[in-house]
C-alpha cells in the first residue's frame, strides 16, 4: 500500500484536528498524564489554518484514509493551531 501526500484543504480541518488529537493521545501515553495530554491538545497541537492557506500544510493518506498531517512555515510561530494565544502571524 502506498502513501499519498497531498495539500490539506480547509473543508477537512475538523477531521485533521481529530486525527492530531488521536495521535497525541496514543503517542503520549505512558510519558505524560492524561491531564497533560489533554492540555497539550488544547494549547499546543492542532491545525494551522495559515499553513493551509499558504499551501504548506499536507495530509498523508494510506489506503484512502488520513494517516497523518503537518506542515512547515516561514512565520515566526513554530507550532500550534491557529486559535492559540501567543501566535505571531508574520
Short mmCIF file of N, CA, C and O in Angstrom, two decimals:
data_model
loop_
_atom_site.label_atom_id
_atom_site.label_comp_id
_atom_site.label_asym_id
_atom_site.label_seq_id
_atom_site.Cartn_x
_atom_site.Cartn_y
_atom_site.Cartn_z
N UNK A 1 0.85 -1.17 0.00
CA UNK A 1 0.00 0.00 0.00
C UNK A 1 0.90 1.24 0.00
O UNK A 1 1.81 1.34 0.79
N UNK A 2 0.63 2.16 -0.88
CA UNK A 2 1.46 3.36 -0.96
C UNK A 2 0.80 4.53 -0.23
O UNK A 2 -0.41 4.58 -0.05
N UNK A 3 1.64 5.45 0.17
CA UNK A 3 1.20 6.65 0.87
C UNK A 3 1.03 7.77 -0.14
O UNK A 3 1.91 8.01 -0.97
N UNK A 4 -0.09 8.46 -0.08
CA UNK A 4 -0.34 9.63 -0.93
C UNK A 4 -0.16 10.87 -0.06
O UNK A 4 -0.76 10.97 1.01
N UNK A 5 0.67 11.79 -0.52
CA UNK A 5 0.86 13.08 0.17
C UNK A 5 0.19 14.14 -0.68
O UNK A 5 0.47 14.25 -1.88
N UNK A 6 -0.69 14.93 -0.06
CA UNK A 6 -1.40 15.98 -0.79
C UNK A 6 -1.55 17.20 0.11
O UNK A 6 -1.42 17.11 1.33
N UNK A 7 -1.86 18.33 -0.51
CA UNK A 7 -2.12 19.55 0.26
C UNK A 7 -3.43 19.41 1.01
O UNK A 7 -4.40 18.86 0.51
N UNK A 8 -3.43 19.93 2.23
CA UNK A 8 -4.64 19.93 3.05
C UNK A 8 -5.64 20.94 2.51
O UNK A 8 -5.25 21.94 1.89
N UNK A 9 -6.90 20.68 2.78
CA UNK A 9 -7.98 21.58 2.36
C UNK A 9 -8.69 22.15 3.59
O UNK A 9 -8.77 21.48 4.62
N UNK A 10 -9.22 23.33 3.45
CA UNK A 10 -9.91 23.97 4.57
C UNK A 10 -11.17 23.22 4.98
O UNK A 10 -11.57 23.29 6.14
N UNK A 11 -11.77 22.47 4.08
CA UNK A 11 -13.00 21.76 4.42
C UNK A 11 -12.76 20.51 5.26
O UNK A 11 -13.71 19.84 5.65
N UNK A 12 -11.50 20.17 5.55
CA UNK A 12 -11.21 18.98 6.35
C UNK A 12 -10.53 19.31 7.68
O UNK A 12 -10.01 18.42 8.34
N UNK A 13 -10.54 20.56 8.09
CA UNK A 13 -9.86 20.98 9.32
C UNK A 13 -10.37 20.21 10.53
O UNK A 13 -9.58 19.76 11.37
N UNK A 14 -11.67 20.02 10.64
CA UNK A 14 -12.22 19.32 11.80
C UNK A 14 -11.69 17.88 11.86
O UNK A 14 -11.29 17.40 12.93
N UNK A 15 -11.67 17.19 10.74
CA UNK A 15 -11.17 15.82 10.71
C UNK A 15 -9.68 15.76 11.01
O UNK A 15 -9.21 14.84 11.69
N UNK A 16 -8.92 16.75 10.54
CA UNK A 16 -7.49 16.79 10.83
C UNK A 16 -7.23 17.06 12.31
O UNK A 16 -6.33 16.47 12.90
N UNK A 17 -8.03 17.92 12.90
CA UNK A 17 -7.90 18.19 14.34
C UNK A 17 -8.16 16.92 15.14
O UNK A 17 -7.46 16.64 16.13
N UNK A 18 -9.15 16.13 14.73
CA UNK A 18 -9.43 14.87 15.40
C UNK A 18 -8.28 13.89 15.22
O UNK A 18 -7.91 13.17 16.17
N UNK A 19 -7.69 13.85 14.05
CA UNK A 19 -6.54 12.98 13.78
C UNK A 19 -5.36 13.36 14.67
O UNK A 19 -4.71 12.50 15.28
N UNK A 20 -5.09 14.65 14.79
CA UNK A 20 -4.00 15.13 15.64
C UNK A 20 -4.25 14.76 17.09
O UNK A 20 -3.36 14.25 17.78
N UNK A 21 -5.46 15.00 17.57
CA UNK A 21 -5.77 14.69 18.97
C UNK A 21 -5.63 13.18 19.23
O UNK A 21 -5.05 12.78 20.25
N UNK A 22 -6.10 12.35 18.33
CA UNK A 22 -5.96 10.90 18.50
C UNK A 22 -4.50 10.49 18.52
O UNK A 22 -4.10 9.64 19.32
N UNK A 23 -3.72 11.09 17.65
CA UNK A 23 -2.30 10.78 17.59
C UNK A 23 -1.59 11.16 18.89
O UNK A 23 -0.82 10.37 19.44
N UNK A 24 -1.86 12.35 19.38
CA UNK A 24 -1.23 12.80 20.63
C UNK A 24 -1.63 11.89 21.79
O UNK A 24 -0.79 11.48 22.58
N UNK A 25 -2.91 11.56 21.86
CA UNK A 25 -3.38 10.70 22.95
C UNK A 25 -2.68 9.34 22.93
O UNK A 25 -2.34 8.79 23.97
N UNK A 26 -2.46 8.80 21.76
CA UNK A 26 -1.83 7.49 21.66
C UNK A 26 -0.32 7.56 21.87
O UNK A 26 0.25 6.77 22.63
N UNK A 27 0.34 8.50 21.22
CA UNK A 27 1.80 8.57 21.28
C UNK A 27 2.33 9.08 22.61
O UNK A 27 3.45 8.75 23.00
N UNK A 28 1.54 9.87 23.33
CA UNK A 28 2.00 10.44 24.60
C UNK A 28 1.69 9.54 25.79
O UNK A 28 2.20 9.76 26.90
N UNK A 29 0.88 8.50 25.57
CA UNK A 29 0.53 7.56 26.63
C UNK A 29 1.78 6.96 27.25
O UNK A 29 2.69 6.56 26.54
N UNK A 30 1.82 6.94 28.57
CA UNK A 30 2.97 6.38 29.26
C UNK A 30 4.09 7.38 29.51
O UNK A 30 5.00 7.11 30.29
N UNK A 31 4.04 8.52 28.85
CA UNK A 31 5.04 9.56 29.05
C UNK A 31 4.47 10.74 29.82
O UNK A 31 5.19 11.43 30.54
N UNK A 32 3.19 11.01 29.62
CA UNK A 32 2.52 12.14 30.25
C UNK A 32 1.22 11.67 30.89
O UNK A 32 0.64 10.67 30.48
N UNK A 33 0.76 12.43 31.87
CA UNK A 33 -0.52 12.10 32.50
C UNK A 33 -1.65 12.44 31.52
O UNK A 33 -1.47 13.21 30.57
N UNK A 34 -2.82 11.89 31.78
CA UNK A 34 -3.99 12.18 30.93
C UNK A 34 -4.27 13.69 30.90
O UNK A 34 -4.60 14.25 29.86
N UNK A 35 -4.11 14.34 32.05
CA UNK A 35 -4.35 15.79 32.12
C UNK A 35 -3.34 16.55 31.26
O UNK A 35 -3.71 17.48 30.54
N UNK A 36 -2.08 16.16 31.31
CA UNK A 36 -1.05 16.82 30.50
C UNK A 36 -1.32 16.61 29.01
O UNK A 36 -1.13 17.53 28.22
N UNK A 37 -1.75 15.43 28.66
CA UNK A 37 -2.04 15.14 27.25
C UNK A 37 -3.18 16.02 26.75
O UNK A 37 -3.06 16.65 25.71
N UNK A 38 -4.26 16.08 27.52
CA UNK A 38 -5.40 16.89 27.10
C UNK A 38 -5.05 18.37 27.05
O UNK A 38 -5.48 19.10 26.16
N UNK A 39 -4.24 18.82 27.99
CA UNK A 39 -3.81 20.22 28.00
C UNK A 39 -2.94 20.53 26.78
O UNK A 39 -3.04 21.59 26.18
N UNK A 40 -2.09 19.59 26.39
CA UNK A 40 -1.24 19.82 25.21
C UNK A 40 -2.08 19.90 23.94
O UNK A 40 -1.79 20.68 23.04
N UNK A 41 -3.14 19.11 23.87
CA UNK A 41 -4.05 19.18 22.72
C UNK A 41 -4.74 20.54 22.71
O UNK A 41 -4.92 21.15 21.66
N UNK A 42 -5.09 21.02 23.89
CA UNK A 42 -5.79 22.30 23.98
C UNK A 42 -4.87 23.49 23.71
O UNK A 42 -5.30 24.51 23.19
N UNK A 43 -3.58 23.36 24.05
CA UNK A 43 -2.71 24.54 23.99
C UNK A 43 -1.56 24.47 22.99
O UNK A 43 -0.97 25.50 22.68
N UNK A 44 -1.21 23.30 22.49
CA UNK A 44 -0.03 23.19 21.62
C UNK A 44 -0.37 22.61 20.25
O UNK A 44 -0.04 23.19 19.23
N UNK A 45 -1.00 21.46 20.25
CA UNK A 45 -1.20 20.74 19.00
C UNK A 45 -2.51 21.12 18.33
O UNK A 45 -3.51 21.32 19.00
N UNK A 46 -2.49 21.19 17.01
CA UNK A 46 -3.70 21.50 16.26
C UNK A 46 -3.37 21.89 14.84
O UNK A 46 -2.22 21.87 14.41
N UNK A 47 -4.39 22.23 14.10
CA UNK A 47 -4.26 22.58 12.69
C UNK A 47 -4.00 24.08 12.57
O UNK A 47 -4.67 24.89 13.20
N UNK A 48 -3.05 24.45 11.76
CA UNK A 48 -2.73 25.85 11.50
C UNK A 48 -3.37 26.26 10.18
O UNK A 48 -2.93 25.86 9.10
N UNK A 49 -4.43 27.06 10.27
CA UNK A 49 -5.16 27.48 9.07
C UNK A 49 -4.29 28.30 8.12
O UNK A 49 -4.47 28.25 6.90
N UNK A 50 -3.35 29.08 8.68
CA UNK A 50 -2.48 29.89 7.82
C UNK A 50 -1.65 29.00 6.90
O UNK A 50 -1.42 29.34 5.75
N UNK A 51 -1.20 27.86 7.42
CA UNK A 51 -0.39 26.96 6.59
C UNK A 51 -1.23 26.34 5.48
O UNK A 51 -0.74 26.15 4.37
N UNK A 52 -2.49 26.05 5.77
CA UNK A 52 -3.37 25.55 4.72
C UNK A 52 -3.52 26.63 3.65
O UNK A 52 -3.39 26.35 2.45
N UNK A 53 -3.77 27.86 4.08
CA UNK A 53 -3.90 28.97 3.12
C UNK A 53 -2.61 29.20 2.34
O UNK A 53 -2.65 29.54 1.15
N UNK A 54 -1.46 28.99 3.00
CA UNK A 54 -0.16 29.16 2.33
C UNK A 54 0.15 28.01 1.37
O UNK A 54 1.07 28.10 0.57
N UNK A 55 -0.57 26.89 1.51
CA UNK A 55 -0.29 25.71 0.69
C UNK A 55 0.88 24.90 1.21
O UNK A 55 1.51 24.14 0.46
N UNK A 56 1.18 25.05 2.51
CA UNK A 56 2.33 24.33 3.10
C UNK A 56 1.91 23.39 4.22
O UNK A 56 2.72 23.02 5.07
N UNK A 57 0.65 23.00 4.23
CA UNK A 57 0.15 22.01 5.20
C UNK A 57 -0.32 20.81 4.39
O UNK A 57 -1.07 20.97 3.41
N UNK A 58 0.11 19.63 4.78
CA UNK A 58 -0.11 18.44 3.96
C UNK A 58 -0.80 17.34 4.75
O UNK A 58 -0.75 17.29 5.97
N UNK A 59 -1.43 16.44 4.01
CA UNK A 59 -2.09 15.27 4.55
C UNK A 59 -1.45 14.04 3.93
O UNK A 59 -1.19 14.02 2.72
N UNK A 60 -1.18 13.05 4.75
CA UNK A 60 -0.72 11.75 4.26
C UNK A 60 -1.90 10.80 4.32
O UNK A 60 -2.57 10.69 5.36
N UNK A 61 -2.18 10.14 3.20
CA UNK A 61 -3.26 9.17 3.15
C UNK A 61 -2.70 7.79 2.88
O UNK A 61 -1.79 7.63 2.06
N UNK A 62 -3.25 6.82 3.55
CA UNK A 62 -2.85 5.43 3.38
C UNK A 62 -4.13 4.63 3.15
O UNK A 62 -5.01 4.61 4.01
N UNK A 63 -4.24 4.03 2.00
CA UNK A 63 -5.45 3.28 1.68
C UNK A 63 -6.69 4.14 1.64
O UNK A 63 -7.77 3.70 2.00
N UNK A 64 -6.55 5.40 1.23
CA UNK A 64 -7.68 6.31 1.14
C UNK A 64 -8.11 6.93 2.45
O UNK A 64 -9.06 7.70 2.50
N UNK A 65 -7.39 6.64 3.54
CA UNK A 65 -7.71 7.21 4.85
C UNK A 65 -6.60 8.15 5.30
O UNK A 65 -5.43 7.89 5.06
N UNK A 66 -6.98 9.23 5.99
CA UNK A 66 -5.98 10.14 6.52
C UNK A 66 -5.16 9.41 7.58
O UNK A 66 -5.70 8.83 8.51
N UNK A 67 -3.84 9.48 7.43
CA UNK A 67 -2.94 8.79 8.36
C UNK A 67 -2.02 9.76 9.09
O UNK A 67 -1.41 9.39 10.08
N UNK A 68 -1.90 10.97 8.62
CA UNK A 68 -1.04 11.95 9.25
C UNK A 68 -1.19 13.30 8.58
O UNK A 68 -1.76 13.41 7.49
N UNK A 69 -0.69 14.33 9.23
CA UNK A 69 -0.75 15.67 8.66
C UNK A 69 0.31 16.54 9.32
O UNK A 69 0.79 16.25 10.41
N UNK A 70 0.69 17.59 8.63
CA UNK A 70 1.65 18.53 9.17
C UNK A 70 2.11 19.49 8.09
O UNK A 70 1.77 19.35 6.93
N UNK A 71 2.89 20.47 8.51
CA UNK A 71 3.33 21.46 7.55
C UNK A 71 4.58 22.18 7.98
O UNK A 71 5.18 21.84 8.99
N UNK A 72 4.94 23.16 7.21
CA UNK A 72 6.12 23.98 7.50
C UNK A 72 5.72 25.43 7.28
O UNK A 72 4.75 25.73 6.60
N UNK A 73 6.50 26.32 7.88
CA UNK A 73 6.13 27.73 7.81
C UNK A 73 7.34 28.63 7.75
O UNK A 73 8.39 28.31 8.29
N UNK A 74 7.14 29.76 7.12
CA UNK A 74 8.15 30.81 7.11
C UNK A 74 7.88 31.81 8.25
O UNK A 74 8.63 32.74 8.46
N UNK A 75 6.79 31.59 8.98
CA UNK A 75 6.36 32.52 10.01
C UNK A 75 7.14 32.35 11.31
O UNK A 75 7.80 31.35 11.51
N UNK A 76 7.04 33.33 12.20
CA UNK A 76 7.77 33.29 13.47
C UNK A 76 7.23 32.22 14.41
O UNK A 76 7.98 31.63 15.18
N UNK A 77 5.91 31.98 14.36
CA UNK A 77 5.32 30.95 15.21
C UNK A 77 5.72 29.59 14.66
O UNK A 77 5.49 29.29 13.50
N UNK A 78 6.32 28.76 15.50
CA UNK A 78 6.87 27.49 15.04
C UNK A 78 5.92 26.32 15.16
O UNK A 78 6.14 25.28 14.54
N UNK A 79 4.88 26.43 15.99
CA UNK A 79 3.97 25.30 16.16
C UNK A 79 2.65 25.79 16.72
O UNK A 79 2.54 26.93 17.16
N UNK A 80 1.67 24.93 16.69
CA UNK A 80 0.38 25.23 17.29
C UNK A 80 -0.70 25.53 16.28
O UNK A 80 -0.43 25.87 15.14
N UNK A 81 -1.90 25.39 16.73
CA UNK A 81 -3.06 25.65 15.88
C UNK A 81 -3.35 27.14 15.81
O UNK A 81 -2.85 27.94 16.59
N UNK A 82 -4.19 27.48 14.90
CA UNK A 82 -4.49 28.89 14.61
C UNK A 82 -5.05 29.66 15.79
O UNK A 82 -4.79 30.84 15.92
N UNK A 83 -5.84 29.03 16.64
CA UNK A 83 -6.52 29.75 17.71
C UNK A 83 -5.74 29.95 18.98
O UNK A 83 -6.26 30.53 19.93
N UNK A 84 -4.50 29.51 19.05
CA UNK A 84 -3.76 29.57 20.30
C UNK A 84 -3.16 30.94 20.54
O UNK A 84 -2.73 31.63 19.61
N UNK A 85 -3.09 31.32 21.82
CA UNK A 85 -2.52 32.61 22.20
C UNK A 85 -1.02 32.63 21.93
O UNK A 85 -0.36 31.60 21.91
N UNK A 86 -0.50 33.82 21.73
CA UNK A 86 0.93 33.99 21.57
C UNK A 86 1.46 33.74 20.17
O UNK A 86 2.65 33.73 19.93
N UNK A 87 0.56 33.55 19.21
CA UNK A 87 1.00 33.30 17.85
C UNK A 87 1.42 34.61 17.18
O UNK A 87 0.85 35.65 17.45
N UNK A 88 2.40 34.54 16.33
CA UNK A 88 2.84 35.69 15.56
C UNK A 88 2.55 35.37 14.10
O UNK A 88 3.21 34.53 13.50
N UNK A 89 1.54 36.02 13.50
CA UNK A 89 1.12 35.66 12.14
C UNK A 89 2.09 36.11 11.05
O UNK A 89 1.89 35.78 9.89
N UNK A 90 3.14 36.83 11.40
CA UNK A 90 4.08 37.30 10.38
C UNK A 90 5.15 36.28 10.08
O UNK A 90 5.52 35.46 10.82
#
